[in-house]
Amino acid sequence: MKYYEVNYIHQRKRNKELVKAMSRKDAIMMIKARIPNGTVLKAYEVSAPLEHKISDFKESFFGAISKKKIKVESLISAIRQLAVMTNAGISIHDSIREVAKATVDKDLKAIFEKVDDDLNSGKSLTEAMAPYKYEVGDVTLAMIELGENTGNMAESLTKLAEVLEEMMENAKKLKSAMRYPITVIVAIAIAFTILMMYVVPKFKDIFDKLGADLPAPTKMLLFMEHAINTYGHFILLGIIATVMYHKYLYKTNDDYKRKVDKYILKVYLIGNVIFFASMSRFMLIFTELVRAGIPIAEALDTAVITIDNEEIKEKLASVKHGVERGSNLTEAFDATGLFEGMLIQMIKAGESGGALDQMLEKVSEYYKNRFNNIIENLSAYIEPILIGFIAAMVLMLALGIFLPMWDMASAVKH
């Protein structure tokens, strides 16, 4: 949305008004609709007033950090109802209306009611659902588009429900696996904070009275104690503000999102979780599209939109360009550098033997198994890091407190 200053004449008086609109033409139309007897002289784009800039920033900032997805359980239930009704021969339009009445999720009900209105205006289901891409997810849009392209909406919706259930189970596994390390980290943080606020100050008084030259670990410990006790509230607020601003930038700034997505793939363990989850989802959707007879280029386009990570999405999007330039699918996949040699050979065998969909399914299973293996062994992967972190904290506290006391004991002996 842009700001336009519109000059017009109404009742023999010249007036001007600031209008927020998508284009200059829209701004003029808004003034004409509001003042039918007025004559528009000119309209030109202007910078937004300061109060509008602040208002727009607040709206976009809090809108970005508070935007939430539909509960997966509610979405799966609605999708299954749609699948049953369309399979029974009920039109998708009537099915949407009935599900909107039946669902108890207020957010989902509002979406389906708006989709119903858009279907009445002549839009396809894919077009009607497109504005709610964030709320329902890219996979939902991809499978709905598949249903419309193949003419078998019931089958696509059934498969969509299965995919969403699998994704929900994976999310539950990840949360369950992360529960232990998160609990340990929170416990360590609480214990460390209590030590800094109530224990270290007691030793600080002793060290101050001695006036001795303190070792580096003790100075570091006292510095941290001073920062937490003096600026603890500001540090906490700063951390919260940083997290919120990061979330805002990640959702609204494409360049920032691309840089974060590229970096996070290099982070130990987290990168592997994101990579295998993304590749498993891509291969699952791509396999279903190919099996349904969708052309390779279109199938790639649809499957790529289900990927959240921009770095992976960009590389997979290049596969379509390679295919369009005359490369076969195996060469295009190999050029991305995302697929292991074994998987490339499997795809090559399927492509040359006329069993591409079967081999793609095996590749999809491979990525799914790798993802499940990481999730099931997540605690084992994280434990060495936690042990190292705890050891470092204990060592710092021990050295910071006991080194000066040892020096004191030596001084007393001499």
CSV table of C-alpha atoms in Angstrom, one decimal:
chain,number,residue,atom,x,y,z
A,1,MET,CA,0.0,0.0,0.0
A,2,LYS,CA,1.2,3.5,-0.9
A,3,TYR,CA,0.2,7.0,0.0
A,4,TYR,CA,-1.1,9.5,-2.5
A,5,GLU,CA,-2.0,13.2,-2.2
A,6,VAL,CA,-5.1,13.8,-4.2
A,7,ASN,CA,-6.1,17.4,-5.2
A,8,TYR,CA,-9.7,18.0,-6.1
A,9,ILE,CA,-12.4,20.7,-6.4
A,10,HIS,CA,-15.6,20.3,-4.5
A,11,GLN,CA,-18.3,23.0,-4.2
A,12,ARG,CA,-16.0,25.5,-5.8
A,13,LYS,CA,-13.3,24.9,-3.2
A,14,ARG,CA,-9.9,23.4,-3.8
A,15,ASN,CA,-9.1,20.6,-1.4
A,16,LYS,CA,-6.4,18.0,-0.9
A,17,GLU,CA,-6.6,14.6,0.8
A,18,LEU,CA,-4.1,12.0,1.8
A,19,VAL,CA,-5.2,8.5,0.6
A,20,LYS,CA,-3.7,5.1,1.2
A,21,ALA,CA,-4.2,2.9,-1.9
A,22,MET,CA,-2.5,0.2,-4.0
A,23,SER,CA,-2.1,2.5,-7.0
A,24,ARG,CA,-2.7,6.1,-8.2
A,25,LYS,CA,-5.8,5.0,-10.1
A,26,ASP,CA,-7.2,3.4,-7.0
A,27,ALA,CA,-6.6,6.5,-5.0
A,28,ILE,CA,-8.5,8.6,-7.6
A,29,MET,CA,-11.4,6.1,-7.6
A,30,MET,CA,-11.6,6.2,-3.8
A,31,ILE,CA,-12.0,10.0,-3.9
A,32,LYS,CA,-14.5,9.9,-6.7
A,33,ALA,CA,-16.6,7.3,-4.8
A,34,ARG,CA,-16.5,9.3,-1.6
A,35,ILE,CA,-17.2,12.7,-3.4
A,36,PRO,CA,-19.3,12.0,-6.5
A,37,ASN,CA,-19.6,15.7,-7.4
A,38,GLY,CA,-15.9,16.5,-7.0
A,39,THR,CA,-13.4,17.0,-9.8
A,40,VAL,CA,-10.0,15.4,-9.3
A,41,LEU,CA,-7.2,17.7,-10.5
A,42,LYS,CA,-4.2,15.6,-9.8
A,43,ALA,CA,-2.9,12.7,-7.7
A,44,TYR,CA,0.8,11.9,-6.9
A,45,GLU,CA,2.6,9.6,-4.6
A,46,VAL,CA,4.0,11.0,-1.3
A,47,SER,CA,6.0,9.6,1.6
A,48,ALA,CA,3.9,8.4,4.5
A,49,PRO,CA,3.5,10.8,7.4
A,50,LEU,CA,5.5,9.9,10.5
A,51,GLU,CA,2.4,8.8,12.5
A,52,HIS,CA,1.3,6.6,9.6
A,53,LYS,CA,4.8,5.0,9.4
A,54,ILE,CA,4.7,4.2,13.1
A,55,SER,CA,1.2,2.9,12.8
A,56,ASP,CA,2.1,0.7,9.8
A,57,PHE,CA,5.2,-0.6,11.5
A,58,LYS,CA,3.3,-1.5,14.6
A,59,GLU,CA,0.6,-3.2,12.5
A,60,SER,CA,3.0,-5.2,10.4
A,61,PHE,CA,5.3,-6.0,13.4
A,62,PHE,CA,2.6,-7.3,15.7
A,63,GLY,CA,0.8,-8.9,12.8
A,64,ALA,CA,3.9,-10.8,11.8
A,65,ILE,CA,4.8,-12.1,15.3
A,66,SER,CA,1.2,-13.0,16.3
A,67,LYS,CA,0.2,-14.6,13.1
A,68,LYS,CA,-0.6,-18.2,13.8
A,69,LYS,CA,-1.4,-21.4,11.8
A,70,ILE,CA,-4.6,-23.4,12.1
A,71,LYS,CA,-4.4,-26.3,14.6
A,72,VAL,CA,-3.3,-29.3,12.6
A,73,GLU,CA,-5.9,-31.6,14.4
A,74,SER,CA,-8.7,-29.3,13.3
A,75,LEU,CA,-7.4,-29.0,9.7
A,76,ILE,CA,-7.0,-32.8,9.4
A,77,SER,CA,-10.5,-33.4,10.7
A,78,ALA,CA,-11.9,-30.8,8.2
A,79,ILE,CA,-9.9,-32.3,5.3
A,80,ARG,CA,-11.1,-35.8,6.1
A,81,GLN,CA,-14.7,-34.6,6.1
A,82,LEU,CA,-14.2,-32.9,2.7
A,83,ALA,CA,-12.7,-36.1,1.3
A,84,VAL,CA,-15.6,-38.2,2.5
A,85,MET,CA,-18.2,-35.8,1.1
A,86,THR,CA,-16.5,-35.3,-2.2
A,87,ASN,CA,-16.1,-39.0,-2.6
A,88,ALA,CA,-19.8,-39.4,-2.0
A,89,GLY,CA,-20.5,-37.2,-5.0
A,90,ILE,CA,-21.2,-33.9,-3.1
A,91,SER,CA,-19.8,-30.9,-4.9
A,92,ILE,CA,-16.7,-29.2,-3.3
A,93,HIS,CA,-18.7,-26.0,-3.0
A,94,ASP,CA,-21.4,-27.7,-0.8
A,95,SER,CA,-18.8,-29.7,1.0
A,96,ILE,CA,-16.9,-26.5,2.0
A,97,ARG,CA,-20.1,-24.9,3.2
A,98,GLU,CA,-21.1,-28.0,5.4
A,99,VAL,CA,-17.6,-28.3,6.9
A,100,ALA,CA,-17.7,-24.6,7.7
A,101,LYS,CA,-20.9,-25.1,9.7
A,102,ALA,CA,-19.6,-28.2,11.4
A,103,THR,CA,-16.1,-27.2,12.5
A,104,VAL,CA,-15.7,-25.8,16.0
A,105,ASP,CA,-12.3,-24.1,15.3
A,106,LYS,CA,-13.3,-20.4,14.9
A,107,ASP,CA,-10.3,-19.5,12.7
A,108,LEU,CA,-10.9,-22.4,10.4
A,109,LYS,CA,-14.6,-21.7,10.2
A,110,ALA,CA,-13.8,-18.1,9.2
A,111,ILE,CA,-11.5,-19.3,6.5
A,112,PHE,CA,-14.0,-21.8,5.0
A,113,GLU,CA,-16.7,-19.2,5.1
A,114,LYS,CA,-14.5,-16.8,3.1
A,115,VAL,CA,-13.5,-19.6,0.7
A,116,ASP,CA,-17.2,-20.3,0.2
A,117,ASP,CA,-17.9,-16.7,-0.8
A,118,ASP,CA,-14.9,-16.8,-3.2
A,119,LEU,CA,-16.2,-20.0,-4.8
A,120,ASN,CA,-19.6,-18.3,-5.3
A,121,SER,CA,-17.8,-15.5,-7.1
A,122,GLY,CA,-16.3,-18.0,-9.6
A,123,LYS,CA,-12.9,-18.7,-8.2
A,124,SER,CA,-11.4,-22.2,-8.2
A,125,LEU,CA,-10.7,-23.8,-4.8
A,126,THR,CA,-6.9,-23.3,-5.3
A,127,GLU,CA,-7.5,-19.6,-5.9
A,128,ALA,CA,-9.8,-19.3,-3.0
A,129,MET,CA,-7.4,-21.0,-0.6
A,130,ALA,CA,-4.3,-19.1,-1.8
A,131,PRO,CA,-4.7,-16.1,0.6
A,132,TYR,CA,-4.6,-18.5,3.5
A,133,LYS,CA,-1.3,-20.1,2.5
A,134,TYR,CA,0.3,-19.4,5.9
A,135,GLU,CA,-2.6,-20.6,8.0
A,136,VAL,CA,-3.2,-23.9,6.2
A,137,GLY,CA,0.3,-24.6,4.9
A,138,ASP,CA,1.9,-25.0,1.5
A,139,VAL,CA,1.3,-28.8,1.4
A,140,THR,CA,-2.5,-28.2,1.7
A,141,LEU,CA,-2.4,-25.8,-1.3
A,142,ALA,CA,-0.2,-28.2,-3.3
A,143,MET,CA,-2.5,-31.2,-2.8
A,144,ILE,CA,-5.7,-29.2,-3.5
A,145,GLU,CA,-4.1,-28.0,-6.8
A,146,LEU,CA,-3.3,-31.6,-7.6
A,147,GLY,CA,-6.9,-32.6,-7.0
A,148,GLU,CA,-8.2,-29.9,-9.3
A,149,ASN,CA,-5.6,-30.7,-12.0
A,150,THR,CA,-6.3,-34.4,-12.0
A,151,GLY,CA,-10.1,-34.2,-11.4
A,152,ASN,CA,-9.9,-36.5,-8.4
A,153,MET,CA,-10.3,-34.2,-5.5
A,154,ALA,CA,-11.5,-36.9,-3.1
A,155,GLU,CA,-8.2,-39.0,-3.5
A,156,SER,CA,-6.0,-35.9,-3.2
A,157,LEU,CA,-7.8,-34.8,0.0
A,158,THR,CA,-7.5,-38.3,1.5
A,159,LYS,CA,-3.7,-38.3,0.7
A,160,LEU,CA,-3.5,-34.7,2.1
A,161,ALA,CA,-5.0,-35.8,5.4
A,162,GLU,CA,-2.4,-38.7,5.5
A,163,VAL,CA,0.5,-36.3,4.8
A,164,LEU,CA,-0.7,-33.9,7.4
A,165,GLU,CA,-1.1,-36.7,10.0
A,166,GLU,CA,2.5,-37.8,9.2
A,167,MET,CA,3.8,-34.2,9.6
A,168,MET,CA,1.9,-33.9,12.9
A,169,GLU,CA,3.4,-37.1,14.2
A,170,ASN,CA,6.9,-36.0,13.2
A,171,ALA,CA,6.3,-32.7,15.0
A,172,LYS,CA,5.2,-34.6,18.1
A,173,LYS,CA,8.3,-36.8,18.0
A,174,LEU,CA,10.5,-33.7,17.7
A,175,LYS,CA,8.8,-32.0,20.7
A,176,SER,CA,9.1,-35.2,22.7
A,177,ALA,CA,12.7,-35.6,21.8
A,178,MET,CA,13.5,-32.0,22.7
A,179,ARG,CA,11.7,-32.1,26.1
A,180,TYR,CA,14.6,-33.6,27.9
A,181,PRO,CA,17.4,-31.2,26.7
A,182,ILE,CA,15.1,-28.2,27.1
A,183,THR,CA,14.3,-29.2,30.7
A,184,VAL,CA,18.0,-29.6,31.4
A,185,ILE,CA,18.9,-26.3,29.8
A,186,VAL,CA,16.2,-24.4,31.7
A,187,ALA,CA,17.2,-26.1,35.0
A,188,ILE,CA,20.8,-25.1,34.4
A,189,ALA,CA,19.8,-21.5,33.6
A,190,ILE,CA,17.7,-21.2,36.8
A,191,ALA,CA,20.5,-22.7,38.9
A,192,PHE,CA,23.1,-20.4,37.3
A,193,THR,CA,20.9,-17.3,37.9
A,194,ILE,CA,20.3,-18.2,41.5
A,195,LEU,CA,24.0,-18.7,42.1
A,196,MET,CA,24.8,-15.3,40.5
A,197,MET,CA,22.1,-13.5,42.4
A,198,TYR,CA,22.5,-15.0,45.9
A,199,VAL,CA,25.8,-17.0,46.2
A,200,VAL,CA,28.4,-15.1,44.3
A,201,PRO,CA,27.7,-11.7,46.0
A,202,LYS,CA,28.7,-13.3,49.4
A,203,PHE,CA,32.1,-14.2,48.0
A,204,LYS,CA,32.3,-10.8,46.4
A,205,ASP,CA,32.2,-9.1,49.8
A,206,ILE,CA,35.0,-11.3,51.0
A,207,PHE,CA,37.2,-10.6,47.9
A,208,ASP,CA,36.6,-6.8,48.2
A,209,LYS,CA,37.8,-6.8,51.9
A,210,LEU,CA,41.0,-8.6,50.9
A,211,GLY,CA,41.8,-6.2,48.1
A,212,ALA,CA,43.9,-8.9,46.4
A,213,ASP,CA,44.6,-9.1,42.7
A,214,LEU,CA,41.9,-11.5,41.5
A,215,PRO,CA,42.5,-14.2,38.8
A,216,ALA,CA,40.7,-13.9,35.4
A,217,PRO,CA,38.0,-16.5,36.0
A,218,THR,CA,37.0,-14.6,39.2
A,219,LYS,CA,36.9,-11.3,37.4
A,220,MET,CA,34.7,-12.8,34.7
A,221,LEU,CA,32.4,-14.3,37.3
A,222,LEU,CA,32.1,-11.0,39.2
A,223,PHE,CA,31.4,-9.1,35.9
A,224,MET,CA,28.6,-11.5,35.1
A,225,GLU,CA,27.2,-11.2,38.7
A,226,HIS,CA,27.3,-7.4,38.4
A,227,ALA,CA,25.5,-7.4,35.0
A,228,ILE,CA,22.8,-9.8,36.1
A,229,ASN,CA,22.1,-8.0,39.4
A,230,THR,CA,22.3,-4.5,38.0
A,231,TYR,CA,20.9,-4.9,34.5
A,232,GLY,CA,19.1,-8.2,34.7
A,233,HIS,CA,15.7,-6.8,33.8
A,234,PHE,CA,17.1,-4.9,30.8
A,235,ILE,CA,19.0,-8.0,29.6
A,236,LEU,CA,15.8,-10.1,29.8
A,237,LEU,CA,13.8,-7.4,27.9
A,238,GLY,CA,16.6,-7.1,25.4
A,239,ILE,CA,16.6,-10.9,24.8
A,240,ILE,CA,12.8,-10.9,24.3
A,241,ALA,CA,12.9,-7.8,22.0
A,242,THR,CA,15.7,-9.4,20.0
A,243,VAL,CA,13.7,-12.7,19.5
A,244,MET,CA,10.6,-10.8,18.5
A,245,TYR,CA,12.5,-8.6,16.1
A,246,HIS,CA,14.2,-11.6,14.6
A,247,LYS,CA,10.8,-13.3,14.1
A,248,TYR,CA,9.4,-10.1,12.5
A,249,LEU,CA,12.4,-9.8,10.1
A,250,TYR,CA,12.2,-13.5,9.2
A,251,LYS,CA,8.6,-13.3,8.2
A,252,THR,CA,8.8,-9.9,6.4
A,253,ASN,CA,12.3,-9.6,4.9
A,254,ASP,CA,13.1,-12.0,2.1
A,255,ASP,CA,16.9,-11.3,2.2
A,256,TYR,CA,17.1,-11.8,5.9
A,257,LYS,CA,15.1,-15.0,5.7
A,258,ARG,CA,17.4,-16.3,2.9
A,259,LYS,CA,20.6,-15.6,5.0
A,260,VAL,CA,19.2,-17.2,8.1
A,261,ASP,CA,17.9,-20.3,6.1
A,262,LYS,CA,21.4,-20.7,4.5
A,263,TYR,CA,23.2,-20.4,7.9
A,264,ILE,CA,20.9,-22.7,9.8
A,265,LEU,CA,21.6,-25.6,7.5
A,266,LYS,CA,25.2,-25.5,8.7
A,267,VAL,CA,24.2,-25.7,12.4
A,268,TYR,CA,24.9,-29.0,14.1
A,269,LEU,CA,21.9,-31.3,14.2
A,270,ILE,CA,19.4,-28.5,13.5
A,271,GLY,CA,20.6,-28.3,9.9
A,272,ASN,CA,20.1,-32.1,9.4
A,273,VAL,CA,16.6,-32.0,11.0
A,274,ILE,CA,15.5,-29.2,8.6
A,275,PHE,CA,17.2,-30.8,5.6
A,276,PHE,CA,15.8,-34.3,5.9
A,277,ALA,CA,12.3,-33.0,6.9
A,278,SER,CA,12.2,-30.7,3.8
A,279,MET,CA,13.5,-33.3,1.4
A,280,SER,CA,11.1,-35.9,2.7
A,281,ARG,CA,8.2,-33.6,2.2
A,282,PHE,CA,9.3,-32.5,-1.3
A,283,MET,CA,9.9,-36.0,-2.5
A,284,LEU,CA,6.5,-37.2,-1.1
A,285,ILE,CA,4.5,-34.5,-2.9
A,286,PHE,CA,6.6,-34.7,-6.1
A,287,THR,CA,6.1,-38.5,-6.2
A,288,GLU,CA,2.3,-38.2,-5.8
A,289,LEU,CA,2.2,-35.6,-8.5
A,290,VAL,CA,4.3,-37.7,-11.0
A,291,ARG,CA,2.2,-40.8,-10.2
A,292,ALA,CA,-1.0,-38.8,-10.9
A,293,GLY,CA,0.4,-38.0,-14.4
A,294,ILE,CA,1.2,-34.3,-13.9
A,295,PRO,CA,4.0,-33.1,-16.2
A,296,ILE,CA,7.4,-33.0,-14.6
A,297,ALA,CA,7.8,-29.3,-14.8
A,298,GLU,CA,4.4,-28.6,-13.2
A,299,ALA,CA,5.0,-31.3,-10.6
A,300,LEU,CA,8.3,-29.6,-9.6
A,301,ASP,CA,6.7,-26.2,-9.4
A,302,THR,CA,4.0,-27.5,-7.1
A,303,ALA,CA,6.3,-29.6,-4.9
A,304,VAL,CA,8.8,-26.8,-4.4
A,305,ILE,CA,6.3,-24.4,-2.8
A,306,THR,CA,6.0,-26.9,0.1
A,307,ILE,CA,9.6,-26.1,1.1
A,308,ASP,CA,10.0,-23.5,3.8
A,309,ASN,CA,13.8,-23.2,3.7
A,310,GLU,CA,14.8,-20.7,1.0
A,311,GLU,CA,18.3,-22.2,0.4
A,312,ILE,CA,16.8,-25.7,-0.3
A,313,LYS,CA,13.9,-24.2,-2.2
A,314,GLU,CA,16.2,-22.2,-4.5
A,315,LYS,CA,18.3,-25.3,-5.4
A,316,LEU,CA,15.2,-27.5,-6.0
A,317,ALA,CA,13.6,-24.7,-8.1
A,318,SER,CA,16.7,-24.9,-10.4
A,319,VAL,CA,15.7,-28.5,-11.3
A,320,LYS,CA,12.8,-27.2,-13.4
A,321,HIS,CA,15.1,-24.9,-15.3
A,322,GLY,CA,17.5,-27.8,-16.0
A,323,VAL,CA,14.6,-29.9,-17.3
A,324,GLU,CA,13.4,-27.1,-19.5
A,325,ARG,CA,16.9,-26.6,-20.9
A,326,GLY,CA,16.9,-30.2,-22.0
A,327,SER,CA,18.6,-32.1,-19.1
A,328,ASN,CA,16.9,-35.2,-17.9
A,329,LEU,CA,15.6,-35.3,-14.3
A,330,THR,CA,18.6,-37.3,-13.0
A,331,GLU,CA,21.1,-34.7,-14.3
A,332,ALA,CA,19.0,-31.8,-12.9
A,333,PHE,CA,18.7,-33.4,-9.5
A,334,ASP,CA,22.4,-34.2,-9.5
A,335,ALA,CA,23.3,-30.6,-10.3
A,336,THR,CA,21.6,-29.4,-7.0
A,337,GLY,CA,24.1,-31.2,-4.8
A,338,LEU,CA,21.3,-32.1,-2.5
A,339,PHE,CA,21.1,-35.8,-3.4
A,340,GLU,CA,23.5,-38.5,-2.5
A,341,GLY,CA,25.1,-40.6,-5.3
A,342,MET,CA,23.1,-43.7,-4.3
A,343,LEU,CA,19.8,-41.7,-4.7
A,344,ILE,CA,20.9,-40.3,-8.0
A,345,GLN,CA,21.5,-43.8,-9.3
A,346,MET,CA,18.1,-44.9,-8.1
A,347,ILE,CA,16.4,-42.0,-9.9
A,348,LYS,CA,18.4,-42.7,-13.0
A,349,ALA,CA,17.4,-46.4,-13.0
A,350,GLY,CA,13.7,-45.4,-12.5
A,351,GLU,CA,13.9,-42.8,-15.3
A,352,SER,CA,15.5,-45.1,-17.8
A,353,GLY,CA,13.4,-48.2,-16.8
A,354,GLY,CA,10.0,-46.4,-16.9
A,355,ALA,CA,9.5,-46.8,-13.2
A,356,LEU,CA,10.2,-43.3,-12.1
A,357,ASP,CA,7.4,-43.0,-9.6
A,358,GLN,CA,8.5,-46.2,-7.8
A,359,MET,CA,12.0,-45.1,-7.5
A,360,LEU,CA,11.0,-41.6,-6.3
A,361,GLU,CA,8.9,-43.3,-3.6
A,362,LYS,CA,11.9,-45.2,-2.4
A,363,VAL,CA,13.9,-42.0,-2.3
A,364,SER,CA,11.1,-40.4,-0.3
A,365,GLU,CA,11.2,-43.3,2.1
A,366,TYR,CA,15.0,-42.9,2.5
A,367,TYR,CA,14.6,-39.3,3.5
A,368,LYS,CA,11.7,-40.2,5.8
A,369,ASN,CA,13.8,-42.9,7.5
A,370,ARG,CA,16.8,-40.6,7.9
A,371,PHE,CA,14.6,-37.9,9.5
A,372,ASN,CA,13.0,-40.5,11.9
A,373,ASN,CA,16.4,-41.8,12.8
A,374,ILE,CA,17.6,-38.3,13.8
A,375,ILE,CA,14.5,-37.7,15.9
A,376,GLU,CA,14.6,-41.0,17.7
A,377,ASN,CA,18.3,-40.5,18.6
A,378,LEU,CA,18.1,-36.8,19.3
A,379,SER,CA,18.8,-37.1,23.0
A,380,ALA,CA,21.9,-39.2,22.3
A,381,TYR,CA,23.2,-36.5,19.9
A,382,ILE,CA,22.5,-33.6,22.3
A,383,GLU,CA,23.8,-35.2,25.6
A,384,PRO,CA,27.5,-34.6,24.9
A,385,ILE,CA,26.8,-30.9,24.3
A,386,LEU,CA,24.8,-30.7,27.5
A,387,ILE,CA,27.5,-32.5,29.5
A,388,GLY,CA,30.1,-30.2,28.0
A,389,PHE,CA,28.0,-27.1,28.8
A,390,ILE,CA,27.4,-28.2,32.4
A,391,ALA,CA,31.1,-29.1,32.9
A,392,ALA,CA,32.1,-25.6,31.6
A,393,MET,CA,29.7,-23.9,34.0
A,394,VAL,CA,30.9,-25.9,37.0
A,395,LEU,CA,34.5,-25.3,36.1
A,396,MET,CA,34.0,-21.6,35.7
A,397,LEU,CA,32.2,-21.4,39.1
A,398,ALA,CA,34.8,-23.6,40.8
A,399,LEU,CA,37.8,-21.7,39.4
A,400,GLY,CA,36.2,-18.3,40.0
A,401,ILE,CA,35.4,-19.0,43.6
A,402,PHE,CA,38.2,-21.3,44.8
A,403,LEU,CA,41.3,-19.9,43.0
A,404,PRO,CA,41.2,-16.7,45.2
A,405,MET,CA,40.6,-18.8,48.3
A,406,TRP,CA,43.6,-21.0,47.5
A,407,ASP,CA,45.7,-17.8,47.1
A,408,MET,CA,44.3,-16.6,50.5
A,409,ALA,CA,45.3,-19.9,52.1
A,410,SER,CA,48.8,-19.7,50.7
A,411,ALA,CA,49.2,-16.2,51.9
A,412,VAL,CA,48.1,-17.1,55.4
A,413,LYS,CA,50.7,-20.0,55.5
A,414,HIS,CA,53.5,-17.6,54.5
